[in-house]
Coordinates of C-alpha atoms in Angstrom, one line a residue:
M29 CA 25.7 36.0 32.6
D30 CA 23.3 35.2 35.5
D31 CA 21.5 32.0 35.1
R32 CA 18.2 33.8 35.9
E33 CA 18.6 35.9 32.7
L34 CA 19.2 32.7 30.6
S35 CA 16.2 31.1 32.2
A36 CA 14.0 34.1 31.5
A37 CA 15.1 34.2 27.9
A38 CA 14.4 30.5 27.5
Y39 CA 11.0 30.9 29.1
T40 CA 10.2 33.7 26.8
S41 CA 11.2 31.8 23.7
L42 CA 9.3 28.7 24.7
S43 CA 6.2 30.8 25.6
L44 CA 6.3 32.3 22.1
L45 CA 6.7 28.9 20.5
A46 CA 3.8 27.5 22.6
G47 CA 1.6 30.4 21.5
Q48 CA 2.4 29.7 17.8
L49 CA 1.7 26.0 18.2
K50 CA -1.6 26.8 19.9
Q51 CA -2.6 29.1 17.0
L52 CA -1.6 26.4 14.5
A53 CA -3.7 23.7 16.4
S54 CA -6.7 25.9 16.5
F55 CA -6.4 26.5 12.7
Q56 CA -5.9 22.8 11.9
P57 CA -9.6 21.9 11.6
S58 CA -10.2 24.7 9.2
L59 CA -7.1 23.8 7.2
A60 CA -8.2 20.2 7.0
S61 CA -11.6 21.3 5.7
L62 CA -10.0 23.5 3.1
V63 CA -7.6 20.7 2.0
E64 CA -10.5 18.3 1.5
Y65 CA -12.4 21.0 -0.5
T66 CA -9.4 21.7 -2.8
L67 CA -6.4 19.3 -2.9
A68 CA -8.3 16.1 -2.1
A69 CA -11.3 17.0 -4.3
A70 CA -8.9 17.7 -7.2
D71 CA -7.4 14.3 -6.8
A72 CA -10.8 12.6 -7.1
D73 CA -11.8 14.9 -10.0
P74 CA -8.7 16.1 -11.9
E75 CA -10.8 18.0 -14.4
K76 CA -10.9 20.9 -12.0
P77 CA -7.5 21.7 -10.4
A78 CA -7.0 22.8 -6.8
D79 CA -6.3 26.4 -7.5
Y80 CA -9.7 26.7 -9.2
R81 CA -11.4 25.1 -6.2
Y82 CA -9.6 27.4 -3.9
G83 CA -10.9 30.3 -5.9
D84 CA -14.4 28.9 -5.6
A85 CA -14.0 28.7 -1.8
L86 CA -13.0 32.3 -1.7
I87 CA -16.0 33.4 -3.9
T88 CA -18.5 31.4 -1.8
N89 CA -17.0 32.7 1.4
H90 CA -16.0 29.2 2.6
R91 CA -15.3 29.8 6.3
A92 CA -11.9 28.1 6.2
A93 CA -10.9 29.9 3.1
V94 CA -11.8 33.3 4.5
E95 CA -9.9 32.5 7.7
G96 CA -6.9 31.2 5.7
N97 CA -6.9 34.1 3.3
R98 CA -6.8 36.5 6.2
L99 CA -3.7 34.8 7.5
Y100 CA -2.2 34.7 4.0
K101 CA -2.5 38.5 3.7
K102 CA -0.2 38.8 6.8
L103 CA 2.7 37.7 4.7
H104 CA 5.1 40.4 3.7
M105 CA 7.7 40.4 0.8
R106 CA 11.3 41.2 1.7
M107 CA 14.5 41.4 -0.3
L108 CA 17.7 39.9 0.9
G109 CA 21.0 41.3 -0.6
R110 CA 24.3 39.5 -0.6
L111 CA 27.7 41.1 -1.4
S112 CA 30.4 38.8 -2.6
M113 CA 33.9 40.2 -2.9
P114 CA 36.2 39.1 -5.8
K115 CA 38.9 36.5 -5.1
E116 CA 42.6 37.4 -5.1
D117 CA 43.2 35.7 -8.4
P118 CA 44.4 37.3 -11.7
K119 CA 41.8 35.4 -13.7
A120 CA 38.9 36.2 -11.3
R121 CA 36.4 38.9 -11.7
K122 CA 37.5 42.4 -10.7
H123 CA 34.3 43.8 -9.2
P124 CA 32.1 42.8 -6.2
D125 CA 29.1 40.6 -7.0
I126 CA 25.8 41.8 -5.6
A127 CA 22.9 39.3 -5.6
S128 CA 19.5 39.5 -4.1
R129 CA 16.5 37.3 -3.6
S130 CA 13.0 37.8 -2.4
Y131 CA 11.4 35.9 0.5
L132 CA 8.2 36.1 2.6
V133 CA 8.1 37.2 6.2
A134 CA 5.3 36.0 8.4
D135 CA 4.2 37.1 11.9
C136 CA 3.0 33.6 12.8
L137 CA 3.6 30.0 12.0
T138 CA 0.0 29.5 10.8
A139 CA 0.5 32.0 8.0
V140 CA 3.5 30.1 6.8
V141 CA 1.5 26.9 6.7
M142 CA -1.2 28.7 4.8
A143 CA 1.4 30.0 2.3
E144 CA 2.5 26.4 1.7
F145 CA -1.1 25.3 1.1
V146 CA -1.7 28.1 -1.4
Q147 CA 1.6 27.2 -3.2
M148 CA 0.4 23.5 -3.5
C149 CA -2.8 24.7 -5.0
A150 CA -1.0 26.9 -7.5
Q151 CA 1.2 24.0 -8.5
H152 CA -1.9 21.8 -9.1
Q153 CA -0.8 19.3 -6.5
T154 CA -3.3 16.9 -4.9
V155 CA -3.6 14.8 -1.8
R156 CA -5.3 11.4 -1.2
P157 CA -5.7 9.2 1.8
C158 CA -3.2 6.3 2.3
Q159 CA -5.0 3.0 1.9
R160 CA -3.0 1.6 4.8
C161 CA -2.9 4.3 7.5
G162 CA -5.7 6.6 6.2
K163 CA -3.6 9.8 6.5
L164 CA -3.4 12.2 3.5
F165 CA -0.3 12.2 1.4
V166 CA 0.9 13.8 -1.8
P167 CA 0.8 11.1 -4.5
F168 CA 3.9 10.6 -6.6
S169 CA 1.8 9.2 -9.4
G170 CA -1.8 8.7 -10.4
T171 CA -1.8 5.1 -9.2
A172 CA -0.1 5.7 -5.8
K173 CA -2.1 4.1 -3.0
Y174 CA 0.3 4.2 0.0
C175 CA 2.3 7.0 1.7
S176 CA 6.0 7.0 2.7
R177 CA 5.4 7.5 6.4
T178 CA 7.1 5.0 8.8
A179 CA 5.2 6.0 12.0
P180 CA 2.1 3.9 11.4
N181 CA 4.4 0.8 11.1
L182 CA 6.4 1.4 14.3
G183 CA 9.2 3.1 12.3
K184 CA 10.3 -0.1 10.7
C185 CA 9.2 0.6 7.1
T186 CA 6.9 2.8 5.1
C187 CA 3.3 2.1 4.4
K188 CA 4.2 1.5 0.8
K189 CA 6.8 -1.1 1.8
A190 CA 4.6 -2.8 4.4
A191 CA 1.7 -3.1 1.8
S192 CA 4.2 -4.6 -0.7
D193 CA 5.5 -7.1 1.8
E194 CA 1.9 -8.1 2.7
A195 CA 1.0 -8.6 -0.9
A196 CA 4.1 -10.7 -1.5
E197 CA 3.3 -12.9 1.5
Q198 CA -0.3 -13.3 0.4
S199 CA 0.8 -14.3 -3.1
Q200 CA 3.3 -16.8 -1.7
R201 CA 0.6 -18.4 0.5
E202 CA -1.7 -18.8 -2.4
N203 CA 1.1 -19.9 -4.9
P204 CA 3.3 -22.8 -3.7
A205 CA 5.5 -22.5 -6.8
L206 CA 6.3 -18.9 -6.0
K207 CA 6.9 -19.7 -2.4
L208 CA 9.4 -22.5 -3.3
Y209 CA 11.1 -20.3 -5.9
T210 CA 11.7 -17.6 -3.3
K211 CA 13.0 -20.2 -0.8
I212 CA 15.4 -21.8 -3.4
G213 CA 16.5 -18.3 -4.6
N214 CA 17.4 -17.3 -1.0
R215 CA 19.3 -20.5 -0.4
L216 CA 21.3 -20.2 -3.7
N217 CA 22.1 -16.6 -3.0
T218 CA 23.4 -17.5 0.4
G219 CA 25.5 -20.2 -1.0
L220 CA 27.1 -17.8 -3.5
S221 CA 27.9 -15.4 -0.8
R222 CA 30.2 -18.0 0.7
V223 CA 32.1 -18.6 -2.5
E224 CA 35.6 -17.3 -1.9
G225 CA 36.7 -14.5 -4.2
L226 CA 33.2 -14.0 -5.7
T227 CA 32.3 -10.3 -5.6
A228 CA 28.9 -9.0 -4.7
E229 CA 28.5 -7.6 -8.3
R230 CA 29.2 -11.0 -9.9
R231 CA 26.9 -12.7 -7.4
S232 CA 24.2 -10.3 -8.3
K233 CA 24.7 -11.0 -12.0
V234 CA 24.4 -14.7 -11.5
M235 CA 21.2 -14.4 -9.5
K236 CA 19.7 -11.9 -12.0
C237 CA 20.5 -14.2 -14.9
W238 CA 19.0 -17.2 -13.1
R239 CA 15.8 -15.4 -12.2
A240 CA 15.3 -14.3 -15.7
E241 CA 15.7 -17.8 -17.1
V242 CA 13.5 -19.6 -14.6
K243 CA 10.7 -17.0 -14.7
P244 CA 8.8 -18.9 -17.4
L245 CA 9.1 -22.0 -15.2
V246 CA 7.6 -20.2 -12.2
Q247 CA 4.6 -19.1 -14.3
Q248 CA 4.3 -22.6 -15.8
F249 CA 4.2 -24.4 -12.4
S250 CA 2.1 -21.7 -10.8
A251 CA -0.7 -22.7 -13.3
K252 CA -0.7 -26.4 -12.3
G253 CA -2.7 -25.9 -9.2
E254 CA -3.3 -29.2 -7.4
D255 CA -1.0 -31.0 -9.9
F256 CA 2.0 -28.9 -8.7
D257 CA 5.1 -31.2 -8.2
A258 CA 7.4 -29.5 -5.7
A259 CA 10.3 -32.0 -6.1
A260 CA 10.3 -31.7 -9.9
F261 CA 10.1 -27.9 -9.7
E262 CA 13.0 -27.7 -7.2
Q263 CA 15.1 -30.0 -9.4
L264 CA 14.5 -27.8 -12.5
L265 CA 15.4 -24.6 -10.5
T266 CA 18.7 -26.1 -9.2
D267 CA 19.6 -27.5 -12.6
H268 CA 19.1 -24.1 -14.2
F269 CA 21.2 -22.5 -11.5
D270 CA 24.1 -24.9 -12.1
D271 CA 23.9 -24.2 -15.8
V272 CA 24.0 -20.4 -15.2
W273 CA 26.8 -20.7 -12.7
N274 CA 29.0 -22.8 -15.0
R275 CA 28.4 -20.4 -17.9
K276 CA 29.3 -17.4 -15.8
K277 CA 32.5 -19.0 -14.5
T278 CA 33.5 -19.9 -18.0
E279 CA 32.8 -16.4 -19.2
W280 CA 34.9 -14.8 -16.5
A281 CA 37.7 -17.3 -17.0
K282 CA 37.9 -16.4 -20.7
K283 CA 38.0 -12.7 -19.9
K284 CA 40.8 -13.2 -17.4
R285 CA 42.9 -15.2 -19.9
G286 CA 42.3 -12.5 -22.5
K287 CA 43.6 -9.8 -20.2
Q288 CA 46.6 -11.9 -19.3
T289 CA 47.4 -12.4 -23.0
D290 CA 47.2 -8.6 -23.6

């Protein structure tokens, strides 16, 4: 095929896509207004769900709702049939299997976006602004504060993870006992990783048991304030670790001898 024909086809496809994106961009301010009126407002006041609010917008001729509903009406229902022939197996079914499903066809990308919005309203979903990046997100719980986007954080982590890390760092700065506990825990975990023959699963069990046993100590020393004794606290942490490590080794040795006896 002549390259000119391929170029013409590519140009036509890209032109159509550009036109669709321009339409979507022009509708974006209206959609944002409608989202604030319905999904975001329903999150702030759950007594009135988003589908009710969308109905109010239509009744009051909210400009964005009228524009969106006009697009929504452009959607058309279609049926897709699928014929599946029986397998050549004595135990298999003997007749063809005919299945069908319905789907929506849209003339423009903006109508598809509008259909997704209406579905969110019908499902009583809500949106709220992320307290880190400020963009709207669908909360996974009533107490969710941060979104799962990575773009605001240079792609390194989500807003939720970034906020959690900042809170942990702040807590450690204000709590010397917690900071020392984290430091000692990292050091002990690194030491276990160098023990020959120790699996990652067993190493995890040792650290989990140690953390559970020293948790009361962390709380106790965190409350000491200016009377916090770093040397004494570190000694207690390491003593507890030695005790846990010896108990685990004895436990595993007994299990090993039991299997050998069997």
